[in-house]
Amino acid sequence: MSLKFFDKLSQNFIELLNDKEEYNVIIEVENKEKSFTAHSNVLKFRSSYFRRELENIQPNENNIKIIIKLSISAQIFNVILQYIYGGIVDLENCETRFIYDLMLVADEFEFEELSNKLETLLIETKGSWLRTHFSLIYHFIFSRTNFKKLENFCNDIVVKYPNLIFDTDDFTSLEESALVSLLKRNDLQMEEIKIWDYIIKWGIAQTSTLPTNLDDWTKENFLALKTTLQQCLPHIRYFHLSSIEVLDKIEPYKKILDKQIWKEINQPLIAPERPVKSIILPPRSVLVTELPPRAEESFSAIISEEHAAEISTWIDRKTTAYTLTNIPYKFELILRATRDGFAPQTFWNLCRDHTRTVVIIKVKGTDEIVGGYNPSAWDDDYIYKWVITYDSFIFSLKNGNIQNSIISRVKDPLYAIFKYDKKNKHYGPRFGLDFEMYSNKSKVALDSRCCCRNKSIYYEKPIRASTLSEYFSIIDYEVFKIVKKTT
């Protein structure tokens, strides 16, 4: 029998990390603007990467070894150290981009366990973000060798929608491994002759010495292209091309093909009964061209359809509440912080110029859902300007331990919405002086500076209990555009 006490062990190692007396390593990050102290024995035994680094560094006059990682942020490296020493990675309130970047750094430091866990987490819980940032991710992950699950995730999308990659301006910068992985797929939804055109385009772009005019190509030029495309050419389905396609498209480049292949793809015209020695790959299958269904995802990570019906009732000032069957509006998601980011500037980037929007906030540590409706446009082209609206309101919604919803309509329309200039990096949406999103750290989930006043100012009444602090932190927030249904 083994008695295991990992929690206490983790705690003690975190205490060791925080002890500034016995360290013998300094790691400088973020362009040398931030530094961390550590212990060489811990780093070496936890990471083969750090073992190699430390073996190649000479200590200074104080017997301290200094490791410099200019491109890594202090926030990410702090999480890495917490993992090294305590086996703990706290991702609460982390933006999805932070998790993605952390995964890349974990891979760089050869923490396979951590990078694999983060890769799985992204695929299983952040699929919407991955699709939104598809091009960024796809062009990068194939430059590494350890993200097979993400490669498959992306390729499952590309085979259905090849234009996401093949029709982009940076197609020719695609990693060879990425292109080959697509060519191997039997379910790539593209005509075979178009696939041929694209790999020729890609191959020519990689072979800079080729003349522009094909008529000017020498034997050496064709050989150079053949060498460039040696990993791609075996995956073309030559025997499923029409005779016209072979004549018009393949024949001009026949010198890059093996003689056996070129002879046999023409053989059906001359001796159709003669057996073929070359490997005949199966034709690519035709699939139903749909992206992974978004219907499986709720329209909101915070509110329910019942909440949407209630908010719609308030917007239309109805005395009889809308039901799930007669909601007159669609709630179109513009921003989700856990997907798009918590920085106030993200709000202005994504919501600028949108009218008729609802801001929804999930408060940290309670069951509260609070928010506000703004019928006017959000924009930050002003310097501290009040905007008049007669129909804006703020609210809290029934949820969990919260027994009743509260709506608070604007009572002083001259001070309904407050807007800021573009240089202000701390404010998000603000309803009068009664409800606002703000952060000193430029991420509204990192400090408790979001606010609902305990007393009425420009709106009818407070939307939170007077016993609670006016200031709070958040788990997530969303912004929806309210669009009238057409039917």
XYZ file of C-alpha atoms in Angstrom, residues 183-483:
301
model
C -3.743 15.376 -50.343
C -3.825 12.081 -48.463
C -7.471 12.583 -47.517
C -9.998 10.632 -49.556
C -12.695 13.102 -48.495
C -11.077 16.309 -49.775
C -14.019 18.050 -51.452
C -12.352 19.370 -54.588
C -12.154 18.274 -58.188
C -8.958 16.315 -58.741
C -7.804 18.495 -61.594
C -8.150 21.597 -59.384
C -6.048 19.860 -56.741
C -3.416 19.324 -59.432
C -3.549 23.022 -60.380
C -3.062 24.061 -56.781
C -0.071 21.812 -56.106
C 1.582 23.066 -59.297
C 0.958 26.634 -58.097
C 2.373 25.771 -54.661
C 5.380 23.951 -56.114
C 6.299 26.809 -58.460
C 6.093 29.272 -55.552
C 8.577 27.147 -53.587
C 10.976 26.899 -56.544
C 12.092 30.472 -57.108
C 14.506 29.715 -59.976
C 11.798 28.729 -62.456
C 11.186 30.933 -65.518
C 7.818 32.667 -65.690
C 7.046 31.263 -69.154
C 6.627 27.479 -69.201
C 7.958 27.352 -72.776
C 11.306 28.550 -71.461
C 11.701 25.731 -68.944
C 14.721 23.453 -69.267
C 15.069 19.855 -68.208
C 16.712 21.121 -65.017
C 13.705 23.345 -64.292
C 11.288 20.415 -64.501
C 13.611 18.350 -62.329
C 13.683 21.117 -59.731
C 9.864 21.230 -59.613
C 9.714 17.444 -59.426
C 12.043 17.517 -56.430
C 9.932 20.200 -54.735
C 6.739 18.185 -55.230
C 8.116 14.724 -54.520
C 5.950 14.359 -51.373
C 2.807 15.632 -53.122
C 2.762 13.913 -56.519
C 2.095 10.354 -55.245
C -1.255 11.484 -53.770
C -2.861 12.772 -56.974
C -5.646 10.494 -58.251
C -4.349 10.414 -61.847
C -6.527 7.518 -62.949
C -9.715 9.439 -62.132
C -8.963 12.341 -64.457
C -10.648 12.693 -67.822
C -8.661 12.430 -71.034
C -9.193 16.140 -71.709
C -7.891 17.006 -68.234
C -4.810 14.858 -68.766
C -4.188 16.450 -72.144
C -4.772 20.058 -71.073
C -3.371 20.083 -67.546
C -1.061 17.130 -66.919
C 0.710 16.854 -70.283
C 2.471 20.282 -70.015
C 4.135 19.022 -66.792
C 4.620 15.378 -67.792
C 8.368 15.683 -67.215
C 7.803 15.946 -63.442
C 5.987 12.581 -63.418
C 7.571 9.148 -63.298
C 7.589 7.673 -66.818
C 5.513 4.695 -65.657
C 2.727 6.944 -64.336
C 2.641 9.092 -67.466
C 2.524 6.021 -69.695
C -0.257 4.326 -67.751
C -2.602 7.287 -67.347
C -2.653 7.473 -71.150
C -2.940 3.704 -71.565
C -6.793 3.515 -71.453
C -6.894 5.373 -74.779
C -4.583 2.888 -76.502
C -4.832 -0.435 -74.673
C -7.667 -0.285 -72.122
C -7.476 -4.020 -71.389
C -3.807 -3.982 -70.417
C -3.226 -4.188 -66.600
C -1.764 -1.194 -64.789
C 1.321 -1.624 -62.621
C 1.047 1.726 -60.836
C -0.876 2.124 -57.580
C -4.397 3.319 -58.307
C -5.708 5.439 -55.462
C -9.482 5.467 -54.865
C -11.554 8.430 -56.054
C -12.261 11.101 -53.461
C -15.651 10.679 -51.838
C -18.309 13.377 -51.938
C -19.562 14.454 -48.534
C -22.407 16.609 -47.318
C -20.704 19.980 -47.156
C -21.592 21.228 -43.711
C -19.303 22.595 -41.063
C -19.495 20.939 -37.648
C -23.012 21.925 -36.593
C -23.238 25.034 -34.463
C -26.727 23.978 -33.473
C -25.158 21.765 -30.842
C -23.894 24.911 -29.135
C -26.325 27.059 -27.173
C -26.846 30.555 -28.567
C -25.430 31.784 -25.263
C -23.049 30.488 -22.612
C -24.804 32.629 -19.965
C -28.532 33.081 -20.603
C -31.357 30.735 -21.592
C -34.134 31.051 -24.158
C -36.425 32.009 -21.262
C -34.120 34.904 -20.451
C -34.155 35.953 -24.119
C -37.967 35.991 -24.066
C -37.954 38.156 -20.930
C -35.456 40.656 -22.369
C -37.493 40.816 -25.607
C -40.591 41.625 -23.547
C -38.744 44.512 -21.894
C -37.457 45.835 -25.226
C -41.010 46.017 -26.608
C -42.460 47.272 -23.278
C -45.058 44.504 -23.339
C -47.327 43.903 -20.366
C -47.778 40.264 -21.393
C -44.512 38.345 -21.474
C -43.310 36.674 -24.649
C -43.095 32.885 -24.564
C -40.507 30.623 -26.185
C -42.821 30.202 -29.182
C -43.355 33.881 -29.984
C -40.059 35.654 -29.288
C -39.936 38.309 -32.036
C -36.143 38.725 -32.006
C -33.007 36.790 -32.815
C -30.092 37.240 -30.431
C -27.060 37.330 -32.745
C -23.789 36.874 -30.848
C -21.244 39.620 -31.526
C -18.805 38.999 -28.688
C -18.115 36.282 -26.126
C -15.245 37.178 -23.814
C -14.027 33.627 -23.239
C -13.822 33.267 -27.009
C -12.795 36.742 -28.165
C -11.021 38.241 -25.152
C -11.718 40.296 -22.028
C -9.810 43.444 -23.049
C -12.104 46.532 -23.127
C -10.720 47.381 -26.570
C -12.116 44.061 -27.828
C -15.596 45.350 -26.981
C -15.076 48.478 -29.100
C -13.428 46.548 -31.931
C -16.305 44.067 -32.257
C -19.329 46.122 -31.168
C -18.527 49.508 -32.700
C -21.439 50.915 -34.750
C -23.833 48.123 -33.750
C -27.259 49.337 -32.614
C -29.874 47.521 -30.505
C -27.441 45.465 -28.437
C -27.688 43.624 -25.142
C -24.690 43.233 -22.842
C -24.859 40.128 -20.610
C -22.457 39.544 -17.671
C -21.957 36.488 -15.466
C -20.760 37.689 -12.044
C -17.953 35.747 -10.381
C -18.792 33.956 -7.143
C -22.596 34.368 -7.316
C -25.539 33.200 -9.415
C -26.017 36.729 -10.744
C -26.530 37.592 -14.389
C -26.624 41.340 -15.003
C -26.722 43.400 -18.157
C -28.044 46.317 -20.133
C -29.818 47.161 -23.384
C -28.620 49.999 -25.631
C -30.792 50.921 -28.637
C -28.185 53.387 -29.966
C -24.849 52.675 -31.651
C -21.681 51.943 -29.704
C -18.713 53.937 -30.895
C -15.610 55.473 -29.359
C -15.122 58.454 -31.643
C -15.978 60.813 -28.823
C -14.148 62.258 -25.856
C -16.308 61.564 -22.808
C -19.695 62.098 -24.434
C -23.148 61.334 -23.063
C -25.598 59.813 -25.549
C -29.343 60.261 -25.266
C -31.668 57.238 -25.365
C -35.201 56.878 -24.060
C -35.430 53.100 -24.303
C -32.218 51.828 -22.674
C -32.422 49.776 -19.501
C -30.259 47.722 -17.161
C -31.312 44.477 -15.519
C -30.522 41.396 -13.467
C -32.015 38.010 -14.329
C -33.595 35.274 -12.288
C -31.021 32.520 -11.962
C -30.060 29.893 -9.370
C -30.419 31.534 -5.966
C -31.657 34.789 -7.546
C -35.426 34.542 -7.173
C -36.632 37.415 -9.353
C -35.509 39.413 -12.345
C -35.138 43.182 -12.047
C -35.478 45.753 -14.839
C -34.351 49.345 -14.337
C -35.252 51.755 -17.153
C -33.409 54.975 -17.821
C -34.988 57.876 -15.931
C -32.688 60.615 -17.248
C -32.342 60.028 -21.024
C -29.693 62.774 -21.338
C -27.249 60.539 -19.436
C -28.288 57.103 -20.649
C -25.058 55.896 -22.313
C -21.505 57.116 -21.743
C -18.931 56.860 -24.543
C -15.174 57.217 -24.494
C -12.400 58.259 -26.833
C -10.253 55.692 -28.668
C -7.234 56.309 -26.442
C -9.009 55.051 -23.326
C -7.977 51.415 -22.837
C -9.843 50.690 -19.597
C -13.561 51.241 -20.187
C -16.011 48.926 -21.863
C -19.773 49.630 -22.075
C -21.242 52.043 -19.521
C -24.908 52.719 -18.747
C -25.126 56.126 -17.077
C -23.181 56.023 -13.826
C -25.243 53.039 -12.715
C -23.614 50.088 -14.505
C -20.181 49.923 -16.114
C -17.346 47.614 -17.166
C -13.861 48.850 -16.299
C -10.395 47.432 -15.667
C -7.116 48.923 -14.477
C -5.370 45.886 -15.961
C -7.069 46.193 -19.359
C -8.807 42.848 -18.893
C -12.176 43.109 -17.168
C -11.872 39.617 -15.653
C -8.545 40.265 -13.923
C -9.653 42.810 -11.316
C -12.909 43.510 -9.481
C -13.688 46.820 -11.138
C -16.959 46.111 -12.929
C -19.639 48.054 -11.111
C -23.362 48.245 -10.398
C -24.206 51.160 -8.072
C -26.096 50.496 -4.864
C -28.209 53.602 -5.389
C -30.161 54.966 -8.331
C -28.450 57.692 -10.363
C -29.629 57.886 -13.980
C -31.644 54.650 -13.997
C -34.753 53.880 -11.955
C -33.308 51.531 -9.340
C -30.299 49.360 -8.475
C -30.195 45.910 -10.067
C -28.156 44.185 -7.334
C -28.812 43.732 -3.623
C -27.728 46.685 -1.466
C -25.834 44.286 0.815
C -23.399 43.432 -1.973
C -20.301 45.403 -2.906
C -20.788 47.751 -5.831
C -17.651 46.295 -7.455
C -17.277 42.742 -8.715
C -15.307 40.492 -11.045
C -16.778 38.471 -13.887
C -16.558 34.954 -15.300
C -17.699 35.788 -18.822
C -19.689 38.345 -20.756
C -21.511 38.397 -24.082
C -22.900 41.044 -26.408
C -25.838 40.273 -28.694
C -27.332 42.272 -31.543
C -31.114 42.194 -31.355
C -32.539 41.511 -34.824
